[in-house]
Structure formats: C-alpha cells, structure tokens
Tab-separated table of C-alpha atoms in Angstrom:
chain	number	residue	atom	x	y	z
A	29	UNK	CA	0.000	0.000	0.000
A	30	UNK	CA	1.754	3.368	-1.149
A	31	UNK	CA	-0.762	5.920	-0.618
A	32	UNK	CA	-0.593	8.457	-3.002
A	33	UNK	CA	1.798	9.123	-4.873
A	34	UNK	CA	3.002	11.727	-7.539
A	35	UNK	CA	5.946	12.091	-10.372
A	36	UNK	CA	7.627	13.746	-11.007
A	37	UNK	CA	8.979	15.063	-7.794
A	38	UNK	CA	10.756	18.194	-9.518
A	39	UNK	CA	10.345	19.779	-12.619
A	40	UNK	CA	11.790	22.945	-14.318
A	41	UNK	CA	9.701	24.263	-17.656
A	42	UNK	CA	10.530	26.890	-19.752
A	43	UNK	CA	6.963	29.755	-20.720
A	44	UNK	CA	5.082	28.157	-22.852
A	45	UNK	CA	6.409	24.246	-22.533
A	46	UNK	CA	3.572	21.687	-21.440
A	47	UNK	CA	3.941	19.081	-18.463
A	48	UNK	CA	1.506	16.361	-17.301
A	49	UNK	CA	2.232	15.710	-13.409
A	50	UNK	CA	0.805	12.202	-12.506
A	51	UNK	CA	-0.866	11.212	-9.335
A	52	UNK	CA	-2.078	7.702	-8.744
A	53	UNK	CA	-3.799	5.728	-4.887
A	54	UNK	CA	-3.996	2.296	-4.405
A	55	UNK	CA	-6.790	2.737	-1.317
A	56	UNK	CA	-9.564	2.980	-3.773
A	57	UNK	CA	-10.847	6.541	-2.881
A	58	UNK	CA	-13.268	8.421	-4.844
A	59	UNK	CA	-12.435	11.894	-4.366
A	60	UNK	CA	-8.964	12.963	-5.231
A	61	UNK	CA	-7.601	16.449	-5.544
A	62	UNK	CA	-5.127	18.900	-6.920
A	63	UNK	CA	-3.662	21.629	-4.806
A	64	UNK	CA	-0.935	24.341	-5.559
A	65	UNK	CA	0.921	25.484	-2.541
A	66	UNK	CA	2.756	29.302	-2.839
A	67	UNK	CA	3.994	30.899	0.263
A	68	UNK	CA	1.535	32.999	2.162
A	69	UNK	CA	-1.523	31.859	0.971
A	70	UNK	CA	-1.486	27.933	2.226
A	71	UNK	CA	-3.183	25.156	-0.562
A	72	UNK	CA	-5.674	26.282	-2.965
A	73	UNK	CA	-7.585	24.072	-5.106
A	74	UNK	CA	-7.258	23.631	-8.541
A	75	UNK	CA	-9.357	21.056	-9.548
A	76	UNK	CA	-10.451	17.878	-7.877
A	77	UNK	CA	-12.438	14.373	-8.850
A	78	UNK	CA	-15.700	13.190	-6.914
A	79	UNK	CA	-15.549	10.347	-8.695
A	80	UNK	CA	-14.453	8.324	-11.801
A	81	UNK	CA	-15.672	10.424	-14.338
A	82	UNK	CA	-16.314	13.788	-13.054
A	83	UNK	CA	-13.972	16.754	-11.885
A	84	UNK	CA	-14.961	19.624	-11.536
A	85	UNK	CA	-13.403	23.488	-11.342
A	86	UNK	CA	-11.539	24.515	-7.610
A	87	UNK	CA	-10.424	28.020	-6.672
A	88	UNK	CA	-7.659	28.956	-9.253
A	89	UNK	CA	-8.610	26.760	-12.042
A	90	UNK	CA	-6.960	28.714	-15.289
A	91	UNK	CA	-4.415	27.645	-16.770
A	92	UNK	CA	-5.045	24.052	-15.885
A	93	UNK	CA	-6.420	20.959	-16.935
A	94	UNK	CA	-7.278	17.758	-15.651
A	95	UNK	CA	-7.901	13.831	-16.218
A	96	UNK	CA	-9.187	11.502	-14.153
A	97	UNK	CA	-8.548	8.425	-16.249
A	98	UNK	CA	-9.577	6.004	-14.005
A	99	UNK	CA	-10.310	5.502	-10.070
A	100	UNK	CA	-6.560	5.154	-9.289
A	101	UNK	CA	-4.759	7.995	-11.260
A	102	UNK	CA	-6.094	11.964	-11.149
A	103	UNK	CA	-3.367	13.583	-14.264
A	104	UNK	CA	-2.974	17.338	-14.067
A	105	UNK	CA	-1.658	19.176	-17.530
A	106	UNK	CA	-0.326	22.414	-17.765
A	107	UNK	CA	-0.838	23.246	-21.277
A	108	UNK	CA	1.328	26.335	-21.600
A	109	UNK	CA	3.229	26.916	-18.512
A	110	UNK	CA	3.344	30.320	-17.039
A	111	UNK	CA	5.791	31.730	-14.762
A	112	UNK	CA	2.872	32.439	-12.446
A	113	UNK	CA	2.975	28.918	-12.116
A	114	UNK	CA	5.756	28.048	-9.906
A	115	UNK	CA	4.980	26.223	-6.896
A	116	UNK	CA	4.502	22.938	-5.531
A	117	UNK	CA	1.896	20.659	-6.596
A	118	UNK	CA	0.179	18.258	-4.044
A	119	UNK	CA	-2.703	15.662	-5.109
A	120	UNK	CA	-4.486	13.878	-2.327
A	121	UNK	CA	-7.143	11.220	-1.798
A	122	UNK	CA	-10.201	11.150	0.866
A	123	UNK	CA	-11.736	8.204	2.230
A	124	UNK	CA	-15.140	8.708	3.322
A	125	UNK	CA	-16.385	5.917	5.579
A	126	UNK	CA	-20.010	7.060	7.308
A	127	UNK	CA	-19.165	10.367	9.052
A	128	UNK	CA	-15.424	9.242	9.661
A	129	UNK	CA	-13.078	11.358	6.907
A	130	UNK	CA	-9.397	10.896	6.036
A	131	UNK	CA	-7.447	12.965	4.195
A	132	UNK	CA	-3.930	11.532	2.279
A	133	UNK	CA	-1.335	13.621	0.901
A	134	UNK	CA	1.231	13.282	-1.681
A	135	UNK	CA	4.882	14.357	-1.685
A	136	UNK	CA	4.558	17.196	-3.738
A	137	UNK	CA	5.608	17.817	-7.078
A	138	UNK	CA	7.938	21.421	-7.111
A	139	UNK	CA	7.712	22.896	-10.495
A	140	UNK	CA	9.496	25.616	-11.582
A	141	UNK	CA	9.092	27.796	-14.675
A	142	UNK	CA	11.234	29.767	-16.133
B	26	UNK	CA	-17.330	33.054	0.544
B	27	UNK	CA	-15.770	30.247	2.498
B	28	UNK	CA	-12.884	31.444	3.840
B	29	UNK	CA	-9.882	30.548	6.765
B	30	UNK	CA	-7.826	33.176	8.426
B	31	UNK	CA	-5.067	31.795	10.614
B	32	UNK	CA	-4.341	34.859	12.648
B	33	UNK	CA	-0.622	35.271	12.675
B	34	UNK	CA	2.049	34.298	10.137
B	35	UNK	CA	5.014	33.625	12.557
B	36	UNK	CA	4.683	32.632	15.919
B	37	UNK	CA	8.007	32.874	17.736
B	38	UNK	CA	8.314	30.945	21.015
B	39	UNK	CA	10.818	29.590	23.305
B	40	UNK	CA	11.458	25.689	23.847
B	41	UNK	CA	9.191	24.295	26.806
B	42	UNK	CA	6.379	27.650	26.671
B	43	UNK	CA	3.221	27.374	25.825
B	44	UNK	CA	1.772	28.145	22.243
B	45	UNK	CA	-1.527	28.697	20.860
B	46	UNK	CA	-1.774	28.861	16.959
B	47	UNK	CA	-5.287	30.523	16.166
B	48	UNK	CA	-7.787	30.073	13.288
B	49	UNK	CA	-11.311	31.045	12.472
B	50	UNK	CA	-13.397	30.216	9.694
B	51	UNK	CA	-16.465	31.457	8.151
B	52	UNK	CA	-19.658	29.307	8.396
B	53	UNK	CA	-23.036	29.817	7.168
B	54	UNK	CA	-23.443	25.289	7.084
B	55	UNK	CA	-21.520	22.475	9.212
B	56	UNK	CA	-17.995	21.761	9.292
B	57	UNK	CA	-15.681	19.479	9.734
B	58	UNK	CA	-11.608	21.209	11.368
B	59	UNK	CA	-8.653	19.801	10.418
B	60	UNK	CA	-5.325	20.626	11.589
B	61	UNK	CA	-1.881	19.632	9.386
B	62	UNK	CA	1.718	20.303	10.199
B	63	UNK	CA	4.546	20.730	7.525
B	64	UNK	CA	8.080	20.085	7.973
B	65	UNK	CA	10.338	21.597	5.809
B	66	UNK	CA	10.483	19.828	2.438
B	67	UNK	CA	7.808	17.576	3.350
B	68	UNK	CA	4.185	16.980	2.232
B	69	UNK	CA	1.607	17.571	4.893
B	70	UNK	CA	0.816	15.126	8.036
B	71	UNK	CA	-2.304	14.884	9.975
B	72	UNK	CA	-2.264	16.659	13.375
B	73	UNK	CA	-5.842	16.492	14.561
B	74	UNK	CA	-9.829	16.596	13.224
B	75	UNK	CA	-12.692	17.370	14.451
B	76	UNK	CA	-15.580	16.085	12.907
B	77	UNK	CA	-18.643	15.747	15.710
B	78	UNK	CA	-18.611	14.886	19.631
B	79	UNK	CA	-15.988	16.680	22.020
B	80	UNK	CA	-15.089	20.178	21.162
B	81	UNK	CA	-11.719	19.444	22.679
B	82	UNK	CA	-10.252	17.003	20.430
B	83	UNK	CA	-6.341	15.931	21.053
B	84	UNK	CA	-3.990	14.750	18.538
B	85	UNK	CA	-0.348	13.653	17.590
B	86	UNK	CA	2.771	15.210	19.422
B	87	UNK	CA	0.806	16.324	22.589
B	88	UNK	CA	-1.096	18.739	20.398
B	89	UNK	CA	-4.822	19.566	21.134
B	90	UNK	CA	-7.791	22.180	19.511
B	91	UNK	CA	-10.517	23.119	20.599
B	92	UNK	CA	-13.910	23.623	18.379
B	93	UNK	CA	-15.674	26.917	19.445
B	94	UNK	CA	-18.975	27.188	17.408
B	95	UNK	CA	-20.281	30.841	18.630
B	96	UNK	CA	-16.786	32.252	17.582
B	97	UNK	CA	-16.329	29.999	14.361
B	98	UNK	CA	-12.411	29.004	15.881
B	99	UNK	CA	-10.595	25.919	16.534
B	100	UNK	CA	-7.364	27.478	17.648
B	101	UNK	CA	-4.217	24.710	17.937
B	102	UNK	CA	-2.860	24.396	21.580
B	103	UNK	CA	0.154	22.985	22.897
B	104	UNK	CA	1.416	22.746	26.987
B	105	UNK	CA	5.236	22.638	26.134
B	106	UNK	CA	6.771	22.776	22.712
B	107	UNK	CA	9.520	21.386	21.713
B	108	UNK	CA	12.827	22.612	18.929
B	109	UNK	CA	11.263	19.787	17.050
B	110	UNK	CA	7.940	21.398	16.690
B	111	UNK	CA	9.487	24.068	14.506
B	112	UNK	CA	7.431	23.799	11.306
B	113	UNK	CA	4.662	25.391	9.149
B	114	UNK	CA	1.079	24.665	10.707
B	115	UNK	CA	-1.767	24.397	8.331
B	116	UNK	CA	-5.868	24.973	9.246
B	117	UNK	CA	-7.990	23.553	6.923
B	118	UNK	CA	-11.941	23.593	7.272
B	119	UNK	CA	-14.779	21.669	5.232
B	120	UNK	CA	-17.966	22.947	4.596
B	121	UNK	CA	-20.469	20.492	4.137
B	122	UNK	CA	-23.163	21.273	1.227
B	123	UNK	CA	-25.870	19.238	1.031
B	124	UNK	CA	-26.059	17.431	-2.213
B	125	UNK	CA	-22.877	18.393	-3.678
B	126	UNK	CA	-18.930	18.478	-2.920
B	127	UNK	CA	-17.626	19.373	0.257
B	128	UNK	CA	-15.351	22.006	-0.098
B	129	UNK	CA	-11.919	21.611	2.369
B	130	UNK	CA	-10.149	25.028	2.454
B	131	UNK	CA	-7.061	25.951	3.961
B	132	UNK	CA	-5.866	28.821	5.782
B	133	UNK	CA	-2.773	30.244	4.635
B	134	UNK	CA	0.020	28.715	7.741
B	135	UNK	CA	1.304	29.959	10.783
B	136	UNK	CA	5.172	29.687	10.815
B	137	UNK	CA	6.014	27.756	14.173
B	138	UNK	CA	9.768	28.680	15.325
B	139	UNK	CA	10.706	27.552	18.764
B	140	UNK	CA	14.260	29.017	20.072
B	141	UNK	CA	16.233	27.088	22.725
C-alpha cells in the first residue's frame, strides 16, 4: 500500500512548454484532488475528482487541466506553462467511511518555470 | 465566501512555553476542522480533526484544539513545545453542502519557530 503518490517530484519548464504531473492511490478513494501550494496563501484548489468520471473546477482553475482516467490515477496538464505557475503541486485522496473522513497527501511535485 | 484566516504568520516561542496557533473560519453550514503540520520539504501530516462529539479534540505530538462554534475558531494548543515542533502549521476547514462536494479550504500557515 503506497498511498498516493506523484511524479515527477521536480520539474523545471521553460513559458510556454507543457507538463503532465501524474498522481495515482492504491486505497480505492473516490475523491482525489489537486492543490498548488505558494507561500503565504497555504493550498488552494485547482481542480479535484468526486468520482471516476467527473472533476470539476476549484479556486484557481486557469491555466489548468485535468484527467481523471480512471479511479486510481487523477493527471494534471499544464498546457502552456506560465511563470505564475511556480509552486509545488500536491494531489491527495479522501476516504469517506459514514461520518469518519481521512485525508492523504502526496509528496509534492515542485515545479518551476522559467 | 468560504474562507480561513489563521491569525498570525510567525509565531516565535521559546522551547518548553506554551503556544496557541489561532484560526477562524467562516460558516453559514456544518464543518468538519482539520489541523496539518509541515516540515520543511515535506508533504503535509495529519495533526488532529474534528468532525462531531468533544469540542476538545487531542492529537499527535501532545497537540490539542478546541472547536468553538459561537466564535467559528478551533485554535491549535500545545502545553510545552519542543525545537522539534518548529514547522509550518496548516488549518484547513470543510464545509459540508448538502447534495454536492464538500469544499476543504485551507488557511494560509502559521510559521512555528521555537528558540532554545
């Protein structure tokens, strides 16, 4: 059981160069998520998955896009990377069992653009 | 607009004092409180939750919070900290909608530094 993880763990991207950074569980969650983390402002949401099938928009959407391809894996694509996007990507997972909740993190992804 | 507003940025504090790290939240449905801690270079870990029951909830590394509903805050306490505890501390709240996603949003970190 790894939890969640995510690759790469760095990345540096010149403007305008696309990236896909990966996140997959193995605990069979529903809901996964992608956050940015700059300093200051704590982890905003970019996007995240109810379920197979569906994401839907988070806070600071633009300039994203996302996949969740199947239960396991959540892919998040920067299409033309902006300088504005330098930070570090997490993706995590929740379990949901009755009222009890459980949040799992990845390691991060830090990105750099240039 | 959901928001979180952890109080201070830095909290400076002295090995073996007290510390409280604040947060407040606002609310117009139910919540569930999380509290995560992040050492340097590392993802984020699990301090405490509340999700129903005991206002007082305690968690990992002799760290407890207590859930105040009339003032919206569920401010991080600790007896005696240690150089150890010397990390970025994270507040993150979820409002539950009915019918729909549950957003969790975090506040933006209090800086924990604790000098010998």
């Amino acid at each position: 059981n790894a939890g969640v993880t995510q690759t790469p763990k760095f990345q540096v991207l010149k403007t305008g160069q696309s990236m896909t950074l990966q996140c997959a569980q193995d605990m069979n969650h529903n809901s996964m998520y992608w956050y940015r983390q700059d300093p200051g402002m704590g982890l905003r949401l970019i996007y995240y998955s109810a379920s197979e099938g569906t994401t839907d928009k988070g806070e600071v959407p633009n300039g994203y896009n996302v996949s969740r391809l199947n239960k396991r894996e959540f892919s998040l694509r920067l299409e033309s990377a902006a300088p504005s996007q330098t930070s570090v990507y997490f993706c995590a997972s929740i379990s949901h069992r009755g009222q009890e909740e459980t949040q799992y993190f990845g390691p991060g992804t830090r990105l750099l653009v240039l | 607009a959901q928001s979180v507003t952890q109080l201070d940025s830095q909290v400076p504090v002295f090995e073996e004092a007290p510390v409280e790290l604040r947060c407040n939240y606002s609310s117009s449905v139910s919540v569930y409180l999380f509290w995560y801690v992040q050492y340097p270079n590392q993802g984020l870990q699990l301090l405490l939750k509340y999700l129903s029951g005991s206002t007082l909830v305690k968690g990992i590394n002799g760290f407890e919070a207590e859930f105040n509903k009339s003032q919206t805050s569920f401010h991080l306490r600790k007896p005696s900290v240690h150089i150890s505890d010397t990390a970025e501390y994270f507040c993150a709240v979820r409002y539950l909608f009915s019918g729909g996603y549950n957003k969790l949003i975090f506040g933006a970190g209090t800086r924990l530094a604790v000098h010998p």
